[in-house]
Amino acid sequence: MMRTTLLFLAGCFGLSVLVGGVLRADQLPPEEPYVFGYANRISCTPGEAVTLHLSSSERTVDLVVERLGAQKTKVLEQKNVPCAAHPIPDRASSHGCGWPAAFRLEVPHDWTSGYYHVSLTAGAGDDAASGSLFFIVRAAQPGSTSKILLQLSTNTYNAYTNWGGHSLYAYHDRDGLQGHRVSFDRPLNSQYGNWEWPLVRWAESNGYTLEYAANSDLEFHPEILKNYRLVLSVGHDEYWSAPMRDHLEQFIADGGNVAFFSGNTCCWQVRSEDDGRALTCWKQWYNTDPLYRTGDHRLLSTLWSHHLVQRPENQLTGVGFLWGGYHRSHGQFMDGKASYIVHRPDHWLFEGTDLKQGDRFGEKDTIVGYECDGCEIVWKEGLPFPTHRDGTPESFTILGTCPARWAPGDSLWYDRFPKDRVGNAVLGLYTRGGTVVTAGSTDWAHGLRGNDPVVDRITRNVLDRLSE
């Protein structure tokens, strides 16, 4: 079995190895062989070139490119790619590695839009080291093969990666340090396999064709949106820039539809830098963001629901983390049912499910969790209604709920809100130009992975109706 070097493992599991460009005393030097890499583009179109930037203890590296769709499909294998060892710069996590290109790939015109995984191998036999990187191929002609666009949560992948230094989190950093800038020019920890791929496998195995993009394509290539009827957000779509949000909200106002099969969605505002190759977010330390002292807080890189930003994510998704929280994670509702209670079974979303009011669905695959979004609720004659005081649109209808709760201390992240708020994951939708559906949970796609018949039918209802 191939062994992966200490440094690569650290990158995969969120452990910081280098501080100030110097190996700490409690870490061993990286064992040889090793290989790391990243692509110069998050996404591209057929005909464009992608360069792979590699560092290895070996003189050559083998690579295999696979499209991860209904199954893994190998599209390219290249052996003996010349490579060399390159230093990890002092600020690799915030400003990138700056390694030279080791391999140039002009994306063939017959490559289908999708997520492309590049496996790297250095050395041979049982002592070989492995690494990986990814890039996304957009459609050459947007909307030509599908009216459904899946934009992948690539900003979140970057935010949680602390390879080469730090991430946007302190809790999984051995030094307890939290970065405020993260670069795409370094090996990244993709979350695609846990959240988006289950939906992709289900969709492509059931006759749905999807086209793909990165988060940043909503910012830098908004012109593609007009070619689609339905945009999907799946899993953990946590970090959004203002242009991303502006463009998607205009898409909705113009009659486009969005399905957020995701949770903790659009929670933090980020600002793109270096032409989209880096993200800045000061998060809970918003008063250290240089914009804080300008008096114009619209682009303050903190919570979208913060009172200084005045743009809660509810206005886009219908729900938000402020009235959601955790379920079966972070110590909250660890014995919870992780399923939705049905409140309005006659709605078209539930067509063909035979659900009745008060029924639950999704428990087998814990579709409610890890992080959840909700809205402020008032109950009338046994049914939940949004109060709309939190930014939830007037036309929002609550179809399902499951209890969720902040972890102790979360109130410190939200200025002017009480401690230990209890809320719900909320399944619902609204129409304002186009229709927006939200699952209010990161783990909806796990029900598709587990072949839950109700989750299957609801997802079909959404895709069929909103992509027409």
Coordinates of C-alpha atoms in Angstrom, one line a residue, residues 46-450:
P46 CA -12.1 23.3 -23.0
G47 CA -9.3 24.7 -25.1
E48 CA -7.8 26.7 -22.2
A49 CA -4.6 25.6 -20.6
V50 CA -4.2 24.5 -17.0
T51 CA -0.7 24.3 -15.5
L52 CA 0.1 22.0 -12.6
H53 CA 2.6 23.3 -10.1
L54 CA 4.3 20.4 -8.3
S55 CA 7.0 19.9 -5.7
S56 CA 8.5 16.4 -5.1
S57 CA 11.5 14.8 -3.7
E58 CA 11.6 12.6 -6.8
R59 CA 12.8 13.7 -10.2
T60 CA 9.7 12.5 -11.9
V61 CA 6.0 12.2 -11.0
D62 CA 3.2 10.1 -12.5
L63 CA -0.2 11.7 -12.8
V64 CA -3.7 10.4 -13.6
V65 CA -6.6 12.8 -14.4
E66 CA -10.1 11.5 -13.6
R67 CA -13.6 13.1 -13.9
L68 CA -15.6 12.3 -10.8
G69 CA -19.1 12.0 -12.0
A70 CA -21.5 9.0 -11.9
Q71 CA -18.2 7.1 -11.5
K72 CA -14.5 7.8 -11.8
T73 CA -13.6 8.2 -15.5
K74 CA -9.9 8.3 -16.4
V75 CA -9.3 10.8 -19.1
L76 CA -5.5 11.2 -19.0
E77 CA -2.4 9.4 -17.7
Q78 CA 1.0 10.9 -17.9
K79 CA 4.1 9.1 -16.5
N80 CA 7.6 10.5 -15.7
V81 CA 6.6 14.2 -15.5
P82 CA 9.8 16.1 -14.7
C83 CA 9.7 17.5 -11.2
A84 CA 11.9 19.0 -8.5
A85 CA 11.7 19.9 -4.8
H86 CA 10.7 23.5 -4.0
P87 CA 10.7 25.3 -0.7
I88 CA 7.5 26.2 1.1
P89 CA 7.5 30.0 1.4
D90 CA 7.0 31.7 4.7
R91 CA 3.6 32.9 3.8
A92 CA 2.5 30.0 1.6
S93 CA -1.0 29.8 3.2
S94 CA -1.8 33.4 2.6
H95 CA 0.2 34.3 -0.5
G96 CA 0.8 30.9 -2.2
C97 CA 3.7 28.7 -2.9
G98 CA 4.9 30.3 -6.2
W99 CA 6.2 27.0 -7.6
P100 CA 7.0 26.8 -11.3
A101 CA 4.7 24.9 -13.6
A102 CA 5.7 21.2 -14.0
F103 CA 3.0 20.2 -16.5
R104 CA 0.9 22.1 -18.9
L105 CA -2.5 20.6 -20.0
E106 CA -4.6 22.1 -22.7
V107 CA -8.1 20.9 -21.9
P108 CA -9.4 18.8 -24.8
H109 CA -12.6 20.0 -26.4
D110 CA -14.3 16.7 -25.8
W111 CA -13.9 16.8 -22.0
T112 CA -17.3 17.1 -20.3
S113 CA -18.0 19.8 -17.8
G114 CA -17.2 18.5 -14.3
Y115 CA -14.9 18.1 -11.4
Y116 CA -11.5 16.7 -12.4
H117 CA -9.3 15.0 -9.8
V118 CA -5.5 14.7 -10.5
S119 CA -3.8 11.8 -8.6
L120 CA 0.0 12.3 -8.1
T121 CA 2.5 9.5 -7.5
A122 CA 6.1 9.9 -6.6
G123 CA 8.4 6.9 -6.2
A124 CA 7.5 3.3 -6.8
G125 CA 6.1 0.2 -5.0
D126 CA 5.1 0.2 -1.4
D127 CA 7.2 3.3 -0.6
A128 CA 5.6 5.5 -3.2
A129 CA 4.1 8.8 -2.0
S130 CA 0.8 10.1 -3.2
G131 CA -0.8 13.5 -3.6
S132 CA -3.7 15.1 -5.4
L133 CA -5.1 18.3 -6.8
F134 CA -8.3 19.3 -8.7
F135 CA -9.7 21.7 -11.2
I136 CA -13.2 22.3 -12.7
V137 CA -14.1 22.3 -16.3
R138 CA -17.0 24.6 -17.3
A139 CA -19.1 24.1 -20.4
A140 CA -17.5 25.6 -23.5
Q141 CA -21.0 26.9 -24.4
P142 CA -22.8 27.4 -21.1
G143 CA -26.3 25.8 -21.1
S144 CA -25.7 23.8 -24.2
T145 CA -25.9 20.4 -22.5
S146 CA -27.9 21.3 -19.4
K147 CA -30.0 24.1 -17.9
I148 CA -28.7 23.1 -14.4
L149 CA -25.5 24.7 -13.1
L150 CA -23.8 23.2 -10.1
Q151 CA -21.4 25.8 -8.6
L152 CA -19.0 24.0 -6.3
S153 CA -18.0 25.3 -2.8
T154 CA -14.4 26.0 -3.7
N155 CA -14.2 29.0 -1.4
T156 CA -15.0 26.7 1.5
Y157 CA -12.3 24.2 0.5
N158 CA -9.8 27.0 0.6
A159 CA -11.0 28.5 3.9
Y160 CA -10.5 25.1 5.8
T161 CA -7.1 24.3 4.3
N162 CA -4.1 25.3 6.5
W163 CA -1.5 23.7 4.3
G164 CA 1.7 25.8 4.4
G165 CA 0.7 27.8 7.5
H166 CA -2.9 28.6 8.6
S167 CA -6.5 28.5 7.5
L168 CA -9.4 30.9 8.4
Y169 CA -9.8 28.8 11.6
A170 CA -7.8 28.6 14.8
Y171 CA -9.4 25.6 16.4
H172 CA -7.6 23.0 14.2
D173 CA -4.3 24.8 14.1
R174 CA -1.7 23.5 16.6
D175 CA -0.4 27.0 17.1
G176 CA -4.0 28.3 17.8
L177 CA -3.5 31.0 15.1
Q178 CA -6.2 32.0 12.7
G179 CA -5.4 33.4 9.3
H180 CA -7.3 36.2 7.6
R181 CA -6.1 35.5 4.1
V182 CA -5.9 32.2 2.2
S183 CA -4.4 31.4 -1.2
F184 CA -5.5 29.0 -3.9
D185 CA -1.9 28.7 -5.0
R186 CA -1.1 25.8 -2.6
P187 CA -2.3 22.2 -2.1
L188 CA -6.0 22.4 -1.1
N189 CA -8.2 20.0 1.0
S190 CA -11.2 19.5 -1.3
Q191 CA -14.5 18.7 0.4
Y192 CA -16.1 17.6 -2.9
G193 CA -16.2 13.9 -1.9
N194 CA -18.2 14.4 1.2
W195 CA -20.9 16.7 0.0
E196 CA -21.1 17.5 -3.7
W197 CA -20.1 14.2 -5.2
P198 CA -23.0 12.2 -3.6
L199 CA -25.5 14.5 -5.4
V200 CA -23.4 14.4 -8.6
R201 CA -23.3 10.6 -8.6
W202 CA -27.0 10.4 -7.9
A203 CA -27.9 13.0 -10.6
E204 CA -25.7 11.6 -13.4
S205 CA -26.7 8.0 -12.6
N206 CA -30.4 9.0 -12.9
G207 CA -30.3 10.8 -16.2
Y208 CA -29.6 14.4 -15.1
T209 CA -26.9 16.2 -17.0
L210 CA -25.2 19.0 -15.0
E211 CA -22.8 21.7 -15.9
Y212 CA -20.2 22.8 -13.4
A213 CA -18.5 26.0 -12.1
A214 CA -16.6 27.2 -9.1
N215 CA -17.8 29.7 -6.5
S216 CA -15.6 32.3 -8.0
D217 CA -17.2 31.9 -11.4
L218 CA -20.3 33.6 -10.0
E219 CA -18.0 36.6 -9.4
F220 CA -15.7 36.6 -12.4
H221 CA -17.9 35.0 -15.1
P222 CA -21.5 36.0 -14.2
E223 CA -22.4 36.1 -17.9
I224 CA -22.8 32.3 -17.8
L225 CA -25.8 32.5 -15.5
K226 CA -28.2 33.7 -18.2
N227 CA -27.9 30.3 -19.9
Y228 CA -29.3 28.4 -17.0
R229 CA -32.7 27.9 -15.4
L230 CA -31.5 26.4 -12.1
V231 CA -28.3 26.9 -10.1
L232 CA -27.4 24.4 -7.3
S233 CA -25.5 24.9 -4.1
V234 CA -24.6 21.6 -2.4
G235 CA -23.1 20.8 1.0
H236 CA -21.0 23.3 2.8
D237 CA -21.2 26.6 0.8
E238 CA -20.1 28.9 3.5
Y239 CA -17.9 31.7 2.0
W240 CA -19.4 34.2 -0.5
S241 CA -18.1 37.4 -1.9
A242 CA -20.4 40.4 -2.5
P243 CA -20.1 40.1 -6.4
M244 CA -21.1 36.4 -6.2
R245 CA -24.1 37.3 -4.2
D246 CA -25.0 40.3 -6.3
H247 CA -25.0 38.3 -9.5
L248 CA -27.0 35.4 -8.1
E249 CA -29.6 37.7 -6.6
Q250 CA -30.0 39.4 -10.0
F251 CA -30.3 36.0 -11.6
I252 CA -33.2 35.3 -9.2
A253 CA -34.8 38.7 -9.8
D254 CA -34.7 38.0 -13.5
G255 CA -36.6 34.7 -13.1
G256 CA -33.8 32.2 -12.5
N257 CA -34.2 29.5 -9.9
V258 CA -31.8 28.3 -7.2
A259 CA -31.8 25.2 -5.0
F260 CA -29.6 25.4 -1.8
F261 CA -29.1 21.7 -0.9
S262 CA -26.7 23.1 1.5
G263 CA -26.3 24.5 5.0
N264 CA -24.2 27.2 6.8
T265 CA -24.7 28.8 3.3
C266 CA -23.4 32.3 2.6
C267 CA -22.5 32.7 6.2
W268 CA -19.2 34.7 5.9
Q269 CA -18.5 37.5 3.5
V270 CA -15.1 37.3 1.8
R271 CA -13.2 39.6 -0.6
S272 CA -11.4 38.1 -3.6
E273 CA -7.8 39.3 -4.2
D274 CA -5.1 38.6 -6.7
D275 CA -7.7 38.2 -9.5
G276 CA -9.5 35.5 -7.5
R277 CA -6.4 33.5 -6.4
A278 CA -6.8 34.5 -2.7
L279 CA -9.6 35.2 -0.2
T280 CA -9.6 37.7 2.7
C281 CA -12.0 37.2 5.7
W282 CA -11.4 38.7 9.1
K283 CA -14.5 36.8 10.5
Q284 CA -15.2 37.4 14.2
W285 CA -12.3 39.9 14.3
Y286 CA -14.2 42.3 12.0
N287 CA -12.8 45.4 13.9
T288 CA -9.3 44.5 12.6
D289 CA -10.5 44.5 9.0
P290 CA -9.1 47.7 7.3
L291 CA -12.6 48.5 6.1
Y292 CA -13.9 48.8 9.6
R293 CA -12.4 52.2 10.0
T294 CA -13.6 53.5 6.7
G295 CA -17.2 53.8 7.9
D296 CA -18.5 51.9 4.9
H297 CA -19.2 48.4 6.2
R298 CA -21.1 46.9 3.3
L299 CA -18.0 44.8 2.3
L300 CA -16.8 44.1 5.8
S301 CA -15.4 40.6 5.8
T302 CA -17.4 39.2 8.6
L303 CA -20.8 37.5 9.0
W304 CA -23.3 38.5 6.4
S305 CA -25.9 38.7 9.2
H306 CA -23.8 41.1 11.3
H307 CA -25.6 44.3 12.1
L308 CA -22.8 46.4 10.5
V309 CA -23.1 44.6 7.2
Q310 CA -26.9 44.6 7.3
R311 CA -27.3 41.9 4.6
P312 CA -28.4 38.7 6.3
E313 CA -28.1 35.6 4.2
N314 CA -31.8 35.0 4.7
Q315 CA -32.5 37.6 2.0
L316 CA -30.8 35.2 -0.5
T317 CA -31.4 31.7 0.8
G318 CA -34.5 32.3 3.0
V319 CA -32.7 31.0 6.0
G320 CA -29.4 31.6 8.0
F321 CA -27.2 30.3 10.7
L322 CA -28.4 32.9 13.1
W323 CA -31.6 30.9 13.7
G324 CA -30.0 27.5 12.9
G325 CA -26.9 25.9 14.4
Y326 CA -25.7 22.4 14.9
H327 CA -27.5 19.0 14.9
R328 CA -25.5 15.8 15.7
S329 CA -22.3 17.9 15.7
H330 CA -20.4 20.3 18.0
G331 CA -22.0 18.5 21.0
Q332 CA -25.5 19.7 20.0
F333 CA -28.5 17.3 19.7
M334 CA -26.1 14.4 19.5
D335 CA -29.0 12.0 20.0
G336 CA -31.3 13.9 17.7
K337 CA -33.3 12.2 14.9
A338 CA -31.4 14.2 12.2
S339 CA -34.6 14.2 10.1
Y340 CA -37.2 16.7 9.0
I341 CA -40.7 16.9 10.5
V342 CA -43.2 17.5 7.6
H343 CA -45.6 20.5 8.1
R344 CA -47.3 21.1 4.7
P345 CA -47.4 17.7 2.9
D346 CA -49.7 19.0 0.1
H347 CA -46.9 21.2 -1.3
W348 CA -45.5 20.3 -4.7
L349 CA -42.1 19.7 -3.2
F350 CA -43.6 16.6 -1.5
E351 CA -45.5 15.3 -4.5
G352 CA -45.2 11.5 -4.8
T353 CA -43.8 11.0 -1.3
D354 CA -47.1 10.0 0.5
L355 CA -45.9 12.0 3.5
K356 CA -48.4 13.2 6.0
Q357 CA -48.2 16.1 8.4
G358 CA -46.0 15.2 11.4
D359 CA -44.1 12.5 9.5
R360 CA -40.3 12.5 9.6
F361 CA -37.9 11.6 6.8
G362 CA -34.1 11.3 6.4
E363 CA -33.1 9.9 9.8
K364 CA -31.4 6.8 8.3
D365 CA -28.8 9.0 6.5
T366 CA -28.8 11.8 9.1
I367 CA -29.7 14.4 6.4
V368 CA -30.0 17.1 9.1
G369 CA -26.6 18.1 10.3
Y370 CA -23.6 18.9 10.5
E371 CA -24.4 22.6 10.2
C372 CA -27.9 24.0 9.7
D373 CA -29.7 27.2 8.7
G374 CA -33.1 28.3 9.8
C375 CA -35.4 31.4 10.3
E376 CA -37.2 33.0 13.2
I377 CA -40.5 31.1 13.6
V378 CA -43.9 31.8 15.1
W379 CA -46.3 28.9 15.5
K380 CA -50.0 29.3 14.6
E381 CA -52.5 26.5 15.0
G382 CA -49.7 23.9 14.9
L383 CA -48.0 25.3 11.8
P384 CA -44.7 27.2 11.6
F385 CA -44.5 30.7 9.9
P386 CA -41.5 32.9 9.5
T387 CA -41.6 36.3 11.3
H388 CA -39.6 37.9 8.5
R389 CA -37.8 40.0 11.1
D390 CA -34.5 38.3 10.2
G391 CA -34.6 39.0 6.5
T392 CA -36.5 36.0 5.4
P393 CA -38.6 36.9 2.3
E394 CA -42.3 37.6 2.7
S395 CA -43.2 34.7 0.4
F396 CA -41.1 32.1 2.3
T397 CA -43.0 28.9 3.2
I398 CA -41.7 26.5 5.9
L399 CA -42.2 22.9 4.8
G400 CA -40.0 21.0 7.3
T401 CA -38.1 21.6 10.5
C402 CA -35.6 19.9 12.8
P403 CA -34.2 21.4 16.0
A404 CA -30.7 22.9 15.9
R405 CA -28.7 24.9 18.4
W406 CA -25.6 27.0 18.6
A407 CA -22.7 25.6 20.5
P408 CA -21.7 27.4 23.7
G409 CA -19.8 30.5 22.9
D410 CA -21.2 31.0 19.4
S411 CA -22.9 34.2 20.5
L412 CA -19.4 35.7 20.7
W413 CA -19.3 35.5 16.9
Y414 CA -22.6 37.4 16.6
D415 CA -22.6 40.9 18.1
R416 CA -25.9 41.9 19.9
F417 CA -27.4 38.4 20.1
P418 CA -28.2 36.2 23.1
K419 CA -26.2 33.2 24.2
D420 CA -26.9 29.6 23.3
R421 CA -29.6 30.3 20.8
V422 CA -31.9 27.4 19.9
G423 CA -33.4 27.3 16.4
N424 CA -34.1 24.9 13.6
A425 CA -32.9 23.5 10.3
V426 CA -35.6 24.7 8.0
L427 CA -36.6 23.2 4.7
G428 CA -38.6 25.7 2.6
L429 CA -38.8 28.0 -0.4
Y430 CA -39.9 31.4 -1.6
T431 CA -40.6 33.0 -5.0
R432 CA -39.4 36.5 -5.9
G433 CA -38.9 36.6 -9.7
G434 CA -37.5 33.0 -9.6
T435 CA -38.0 30.3 -7.0
V436 CA -35.5 29.6 -4.3
V437 CA -35.5 26.2 -2.4
T438 CA -33.4 25.6 0.7
A439 CA -32.7 22.4 2.6
G440 CA -31.2 24.3 5.5
S441 CA -28.6 21.5 6.1
T442 CA -25.1 20.6 4.8
D443 CA -26.0 16.9 4.7
W444 CA -29.0 16.7 2.4
A445 CA -27.0 14.8 -0.3
H446 CA -26.2 12.1 2.2
G447 CA -29.8 11.0 1.8
L448 CA -29.1 10.6 -2.0
R449 CA -26.0 8.6 -1.2
G450 CA -28.1 6.3 1.1

